[in-house]
mmCIF file of C-alpha atoms and ligand atoms in Angstrom:
data_model
loop_
_atom_site.group_PDB
_atom_site.id
_atom_site.type_symbol
_atom_site.label_atom_id
_atom_site.label_comp_id
_atom_site.label_asym_id
_atom_site.label_seq_id
_atom_site.Cartn_x
_atom_site.Cartn_y
_atom_site.Cartn_z
ATOM 1 C CA UNK A 1 45.543 90.295 32.060
ATOM 2 C CA UNK A 2 42.869 87.392 29.970
ATOM 3 C CA UNK A 3 44.627 84.281 31.009
ATOM 4 C CA UNK A 4 44.002 81.718 27.281
ATOM 5 C CA UNK A 5 44.092 77.983 27.800
ATOM 6 C CA UNK A 6 43.383 75.233 24.974
ATOM 7 C CA UNK A 7 42.869 71.753 25.949
ATOM 8 C CA UNK A 8 42.880 69.925 22.363
ATOM 9 C CA UNK A 9 42.443 65.893 22.069
ATOM 10 C CA UNK A 10 39.954 63.451 20.340
ATOM 11 C CA UNK A 11 36.822 63.016 21.217
ATOM 12 C CA UNK A 12 35.603 61.636 24.661
ATOM 13 C CA UNK A 13 38.362 62.276 26.156
ATOM 14 C CA UNK A 14 36.551 64.526 29.101
ATOM 15 C CA UNK A 15 37.770 67.651 28.019
ATOM 16 C CA UNK A 16 34.823 69.389 28.903
ATOM 17 C CA UNK A 17 34.213 67.458 32.179
ATOM 18 C CA UNK A 18 37.319 68.632 32.893
ATOM 19 C CA UNK A 19 38.199 71.700 31.385
ATOM 20 C CA UNK A 20 34.423 72.738 33.343
ATOM 21 C CA UNK A 21 35.750 71.654 36.644
ATOM 22 C CA UNK A 22 38.893 73.868 35.740
ATOM 23 C CA UNK A 23 37.403 77.069 35.393
ATOM 24 C CA UNK A 24 35.062 77.158 38.307
ATOM 25 C CA UNK A 25 38.161 76.109 39.963
ATOM 26 C CA UNK A 26 40.136 79.216 38.702
ATOM 27 C CA UNK A 27 37.405 81.506 37.490
ATOM 28 C CA UNK A 28 37.695 81.613 34.129
ATOM 29 C CA UNK A 29 34.878 81.117 31.329
ATOM 30 C CA UNK A 30 34.816 78.019 29.964
ATOM 31 C CA UNK A 31 34.765 77.330 26.257
ATOM 32 C CA UNK A 32 33.177 74.690 24.380
ATOM 33 C CA UNK A 33 33.679 74.442 20.782
ATOM 34 C CA UNK A 34 32.841 71.389 19.948
ATOM 35 C CA UNK A 35 29.322 71.637 20.448
ATOM 36 C CA UNK A 36 28.549 74.591 18.386
ATOM 37 C CA UNK A 37 29.983 72.607 16.042
ATOM 38 C CA UNK A 38 27.564 70.181 16.437
ATOM 39 C CA UNK A 39 24.576 73.088 17.108
ATOM 40 C CA UNK A 40 25.323 74.121 13.099
ATOM 41 C CA UNK A 41 24.667 69.839 12.764
ATOM 42 C CA UNK A 42 21.862 69.867 14.416
ATOM 43 C CA UNK A 43 20.827 73.272 12.320
ATOM 44 C CA UNK A 44 20.785 70.754 9.508
ATOM 45 C CA UNK A 45 19.667 68.034 10.644
ATOM 46 C CA UNK A 46 16.255 69.123 11.124
ATOM 47 C CA UNK A 47 16.343 71.422 7.731
ATOM 48 C CA UNK A 48 16.743 68.319 5.480
ATOM 49 C CA UNK A 49 20.109 69.578 4.679
ATOM 50 C CA UNK A 50 22.205 66.436 4.295
ATOM 51 C CA UNK A 51 25.904 67.041 6.147
ATOM 52 C CA UNK A 52 28.022 64.993 3.797
ATOM 53 C CA UNK A 53 27.390 67.564 0.743
ATOM 54 C CA UNK A 54 29.794 70.208 1.181
ATOM 55 C CA UNK A 55 27.823 73.562 -0.760
ATOM 56 C CA UNK A 56 24.719 72.643 0.698
ATOM 57 C CA UNK A 57 25.642 72.875 4.382
ATOM 58 C CA UNK A 58 28.269 75.731 3.832
ATOM 59 C CA UNK A 59 24.968 77.574 1.815
ATOM 60 C CA UNK A 60 23.236 78.238 5.216
ATOM 61 C CA UNK A 61 26.315 79.643 6.980
ATOM 62 C CA UNK A 62 24.639 83.042 7.131
ATOM 63 C CA UNK A 63 21.416 81.493 8.970
ATOM 64 C CA UNK A 64 22.617 79.527 12.075
ATOM 65 C CA UNK A 65 23.639 81.756 14.552
ATOM 66 C CA UNK A 66 24.565 80.080 18.019
ATOM 67 C CA UNK A 67 24.942 81.688 21.845
ATOM 68 C CA UNK A 68 26.208 79.974 24.222
ATOM 69 C CA UNK A 69 24.993 80.747 26.927
ATOM 70 C CA UNK A 70 26.162 80.050 30.689
ATOM 71 C CA UNK A 71 25.017 76.005 32.726
ATOM 72 C CA UNK A 72 26.212 74.734 29.153
ATOM 73 C CA UNK A 73 23.362 76.025 27.518
ATOM 74 C CA UNK A 74 23.515 75.868 23.806
ATOM 75 C CA UNK A 75 20.807 78.099 21.493
ATOM 76 C CA UNK A 76 20.817 77.435 17.498
ATOM 77 C CA UNK A 77 18.633 80.551 16.128
ATOM 78 C CA UNK A 78 16.401 80.809 19.407
ATOM 79 C CA UNK A 79 16.015 77.505 20.027
ATOM 80 C CA UNK A 80 17.197 75.588 22.953
ATOM 81 C CA UNK A 81 19.384 72.217 21.765
ATOM 82 C CA UNK A 82 21.598 72.049 25.017
ATOM 83 C CA UNK A 83 20.069 68.012 24.915
ATOM 84 C CA UNK A 84 19.597 67.436 21.181
ATOM 85 C CA UNK A 85 23.278 68.147 19.820
ATOM 86 C CA UNK A 86 24.759 65.373 22.303
ATOM 87 C CA UNK A 87 22.593 63.011 20.317
ATOM 88 C CA UNK A 88 24.479 60.093 18.110
ATOM 89 C CA UNK A 89 22.757 61.407 14.962
ATOM 90 C CA UNK A 90 24.378 64.524 15.431
ATOM 91 C CA UNK A 91 27.008 62.739 16.950
ATOM 92 C CA UNK A 92 27.140 60.814 13.912
ATOM 93 C CA UNK A 93 27.296 63.796 11.044
ATOM 94 C CA UNK A 94 29.308 66.533 13.360
ATOM 95 C CA UNK A 95 32.992 65.619 11.720
ATOM 96 C CA UNK A 96 31.518 65.936 7.819
ATOM 97 C CA UNK A 97 30.079 70.022 9.080
ATOM 98 C CA UNK A 98 33.187 69.959 11.000
ATOM 99 C CA UNK A 99 35.740 69.490 8.456
ATOM 100 C CA UNK A 100 33.869 72.395 6.161
ATOM 101 C CA UNK A 101 36.593 75.344 6.217
ATOM 102 C CA UNK A 102 34.011 77.644 4.941
ATOM 103 C CA UNK A 103 32.048 77.316 8.251
ATOM 104 C CA UNK A 104 34.759 76.649 10.615
ATOM 105 C CA UNK A 105 36.323 80.093 9.699
ATOM 106 C CA UNK A 106 32.792 81.906 10.788
ATOM 107 C CA UNK A 107 33.194 79.832 14.131
ATOM 108 C CA UNK A 108 36.434 80.516 14.861
ATOM 109 C CA UNK A 109 35.755 83.984 14.736
ATOM 110 C CA UNK A 110 33.227 84.001 16.735
ATOM 111 C CA UNK A 111 35.473 81.718 19.726
ATOM 112 C CA UNK A 112 38.083 84.410 18.459
ATOM 113 C CA UNK A 113 36.023 87.158 20.038
ATOM 114 C CA UNK A 114 34.476 85.110 22.938
ATOM 115 C CA UNK A 115 38.664 84.919 24.284
ATOM 116 C CA UNK A 116 38.888 88.652 23.875
ATOM 117 C CA UNK A 117 37.456 90.164 27.029
ATOM 118 C CA UNK A 118 37.784 87.211 29.486
ATOM 119 C CA UNK A 119 40.165 84.595 30.783
ATOM 120 C CA UNK A 120 38.873 81.360 29.076
ATOM 121 C CA UNK A 121 39.557 77.651 28.708
ATOM 122 C CA UNK A 122 38.703 76.934 25.737
ATOM 123 C CA UNK A 123 38.220 72.937 24.436
ATOM 124 C CA UNK A 124 38.340 71.509 20.869
ATOM 125 C CA UNK A 125 40.180 70.100 18.584
ATOM 126 C CA UNK A 126 42.420 73.107 16.756
ATOM 127 C CA UNK A 127 42.297 75.221 19.731
ATOM 128 C CA UNK A 128 46.256 75.913 20.296
ATOM 129 C CA UNK A 129 46.913 75.380 16.655
ATOM 130 C CA UNK A 130 44.904 77.606 14.866
ATOM 131 C CA UNK A 131 42.360 79.228 17.062
ATOM 132 C CA UNK A 132 44.731 80.403 19.922
ATOM 133 C CA UNK A 133 48.191 80.210 18.785
ATOM 134 C CA UNK A 134 49.694 82.341 20.720
ATOM 135 C CA UNK A 135 47.318 80.925 24.328
ATOM 136 C CA UNK A 136 49.558 80.833 27.361
ATOM 137 C CA UNK A 137 48.629 77.478 28.318
ATOM 138 C CA UNK A 138 47.661 74.931 25.793
ATOM 139 C CA UNK A 139 47.203 71.240 27.152
ATOM 140 C CA UNK A 140 46.925 68.343 24.330
ATOM 141 C CA UNK A 141 44.377 65.431 26.041
ATOM 142 C CA UNK A 142 44.530 62.357 24.975
ATOM 143 C CA UNK A 143 42.616 58.592 26.657
ATOM 144 C CA UNK A 144 42.418 54.823 25.062
ATOM 145 C CA UNK A 145 39.845 54.898 22.343
ATOM 146 C CA UNK A 146 38.593 52.133 25.055
ATOM 147 C CA UNK A 147 39.072 54.129 27.885
ATOM 148 C CA UNK A 148 36.982 57.194 25.934
ATOM 149 C CA UNK A 149 34.178 55.097 24.721
ATOM 150 C CA UNK A 150 33.476 53.646 28.057
ATOM 151 C CA UNK A 151 33.428 56.905 29.805
ATOM 152 C CA UNK A 152 30.799 58.760 26.952
ATOM 153 C CA UNK A 153 28.403 55.681 26.584
ATOM 154 C CA UNK A 154 28.147 56.369 31.140
ATOM 155 C CA UNK A 155 27.646 60.083 30.224
ATOM 156 C CA UNK A 156 25.366 59.441 27.620
ATOM 157 C CA UNK A 157 23.352 57.023 30.659
ATOM 158 C CA UNK A 158 23.167 59.197 32.852
ATOM 159 C CA UNK A 159 22.397 62.207 30.027
ATOM 160 C CA UNK A 160 19.298 60.051 29.235
ATOM 161 C CA UNK A 161 20.516 59.532 25.562
ATOM 162 C CA UNK A 162 20.022 55.811 24.407
ATOM 163 C CA UNK A 163 23.551 53.640 22.605
ATOM 164 C CA UNK A 164 25.287 50.675 22.769
ATOM 165 C CA UNK A 165 28.548 50.527 24.035
ATOM 166 C CA UNK A 166 29.889 49.276 20.125
ATOM 167 C CA UNK A 167 28.327 52.027 18.727
ATOM 168 C CA UNK A 168 30.130 55.204 20.704
ATOM 169 C CA UNK A 169 32.734 52.928 20.394
ATOM 170 C CA UNK A 170 33.009 53.258 16.098
ATOM 171 C CA UNK A 171 31.166 56.711 16.438
ATOM 172 C CA UNK A 172 34.569 57.921 17.855
ATOM 173 C CA UNK A 173 36.986 56.003 16.203
ATOM 174 C CA UNK A 174 35.398 57.317 13.106
ATOM 175 C CA UNK A 175 35.148 60.919 14.265
ATOM 176 C CA UNK A 176 39.175 60.609 15.041
ATOM 177 C CA UNK A 177 40.151 59.463 12.029
ATOM 178 C CA UNK A 178 38.243 62.297 9.831
ATOM 179 C CA UNK A 179 38.488 64.898 12.463
ATOM 180 C CA UNK A 180 42.430 64.028 11.748
ATOM 181 C CA UNK A 181 42.398 63.830 8.527
ATOM 182 C CA UNK A 182 40.626 66.941 7.178
ATOM 183 C CA UNK A 183 42.815 69.822 5.211
ATOM 184 C CA UNK A 184 41.802 72.339 7.108
ATOM 185 C CA UNK A 185 42.630 72.665 10.745
ATOM 186 C CA UNK A 186 42.992 69.004 11.798
ATOM 187 C CA UNK A 187 43.303 67.320 15.007
ATOM 188 C CA UNK A 188 46.954 66.898 16.101
ATOM 189 C CA UNK A 189 48.825 68.801 19.015
ATOM 190 C CA UNK A 190 50.703 72.542 18.855
ATOM 191 C CA UNK A 191 54.031 71.903 18.639
ATOM 192 C CA UNK A 192 54.568 73.950 22.486
ATOM 193 C CA UNK A 193 51.354 71.740 24.111
ATOM 194 C CA UNK A 194 52.124 69.559 26.900
ATOM 195 C CA UNK A 195 50.553 65.740 26.643
ATOM 196 C CA UNK A 196 48.599 65.071 29.197
ATOM 197 C CA UNK A 197 47.538 61.011 28.905
ATOM 198 C CA UNK A 198 44.114 60.458 31.004
ATOM 199 C CA UNK A 199 43.825 56.437 30.567
ATOM 200 C CA UNK A 200 44.385 55.341 34.265
ATOM 201 C CA UNK A 201 43.527 59.149 35.719
ATOM 202 C CA UNK A 202 40.314 60.129 37.861
ATOM 203 C CA UNK A 203 38.008 63.394 36.857
ATOM 204 C CA UNK A 204 39.815 65.058 39.825
ATOM 205 C CA UNK A 205 43.550 63.573 39.074
ATOM 206 C CA UNK A 206 43.212 64.942 35.964
ATOM 207 C CA UNK A 207 41.714 68.242 37.345
ATOM 208 C CA UNK A 208 45.021 68.495 39.567
ATOM 209 C CA UNK A 209 47.081 67.851 36.822
ATOM 210 C CA UNK A 210 45.801 70.587 34.593
ATOM 211 C CA UNK A 211 45.953 73.638 37.405
ATOM 212 C CA UNK A 212 49.774 72.403 37.972
ATOM 213 C CA UNK A 213 50.194 72.749 34.631
ATOM 214 C CA UNK A 214 48.582 76.529 34.230
ATOM 215 C CA UNK A 215 50.550 76.989 37.058
ATOM 216 C CA UNK A 216 53.970 75.844 36.229
ATOM 217 C CA UNK A 217 52.703 77.310 32.414
ATOM 218 C CA UNK A 218 51.230 80.968 34.012
ATOM 219 C CA UNK A 219 55.161 80.598 35.460
ATOM 220 C CA UNK A 220 57.610 80.379 33.092
ATOM 221 C CA UNK A 221 56.273 83.001 31.216
ATOM 222 C CA UNK A 222 56.256 85.966 34.121
HETATM 223 O O1 LIG B 1 34.375 67.999 21.259
HETATM 224 P P1 LIG B 1 33.008 67.157 21.239
HETATM 225 O O2 LIG B 1 33.171 65.514 20.340
HETATM 226 O O3 LIG B 1 31.893 67.762 21.379
HETATM 227 O O4 LIG B 1 32.994 68.135 19.697
HETATM 228 C C1 LIG B 1 32.267 67.460 18.104
HETATM 229 C C2 LIG B 1 32.907 67.191 16.965
HETATM 230 O O5 LIG B 1 33.707 68.409 16.214
HETATM 231 C C3 LIG B 1 34.264 66.352 16.634
HETATM 232 O O6 LIG B 1 33.582 65.580 16.527
HETATM 233 C C4 LIG B 1 34.830 67.752 15.699
HETATM 234 C C5 LIG B 1 34.481 68.731 15.671
HETATM 235 N N1 LIG B 1 35.042 69.741 15.853
HETATM 236 C C6 LIG B 1 36.529 70.595 15.809
HETATM 237 O O7 LIG B 1 36.395 70.224 14.424
HETATM 238 N N2 LIG B 1 37.221 71.604 16.137
HETATM 239 C C7 LIG B 1 36.511 71.920 17.385
HETATM 240 N N3 LIG B 1 37.001 73.322 17.956
HETATM 241 C C8 LIG B 1 35.500 71.362 18.342
HETATM 242 C C9 LIG B 1 34.753 70.505 17.896
#
């Protein structure tokens, strides 16, 4: 039987780091839905499309082919965009792209397809509420904005992405606002999700907590 685990939460809450580790331990497939919105944003920015113009951004929906490959590789129309989609110029625009219903519908269809054939851990903003409403386990992972900014800042430094802590904190707060105030499938906890505050936990502690939640929920379902 295929199991589906939804991990939602605000920007830079450590969802992908944790989801990747848990997926490896449990042998599930990890699906980073944020990378898909980022790849779409990268396409618009590199093709002179204004991400704040909904009509122009939606018009190219059939021209943007996104693939998630093993080892976190992201392709956009066959081009490896794994690194550029993490750059600040993409982060600063991705929430606009993610607020357009027609783009979401196209990417959500792909996400649901990926979850059909295998056990998955999918992270994003609307996985438990919209993409996989029947997910076996739903977790809403949070941390204070300050903690999240520091974590993303350190992650970027490791990846060689230039930025300042102030820029990151401003970006995280702005994205949280846009992501949770959009009309269609906004960021919010599913009614049946488990809230996990990671502000004072190490990565390994969060991984253990997530695995505990998964085991408990799967036992309850038996
Ligand atoms: O998880 P992330 O920071 O890489 O996501 C980038 C942006 O994409 C985020 O600001 C909101 C959007 N997003 C979304 O709206 N729905 C998802 N399922 C995943 C990401």
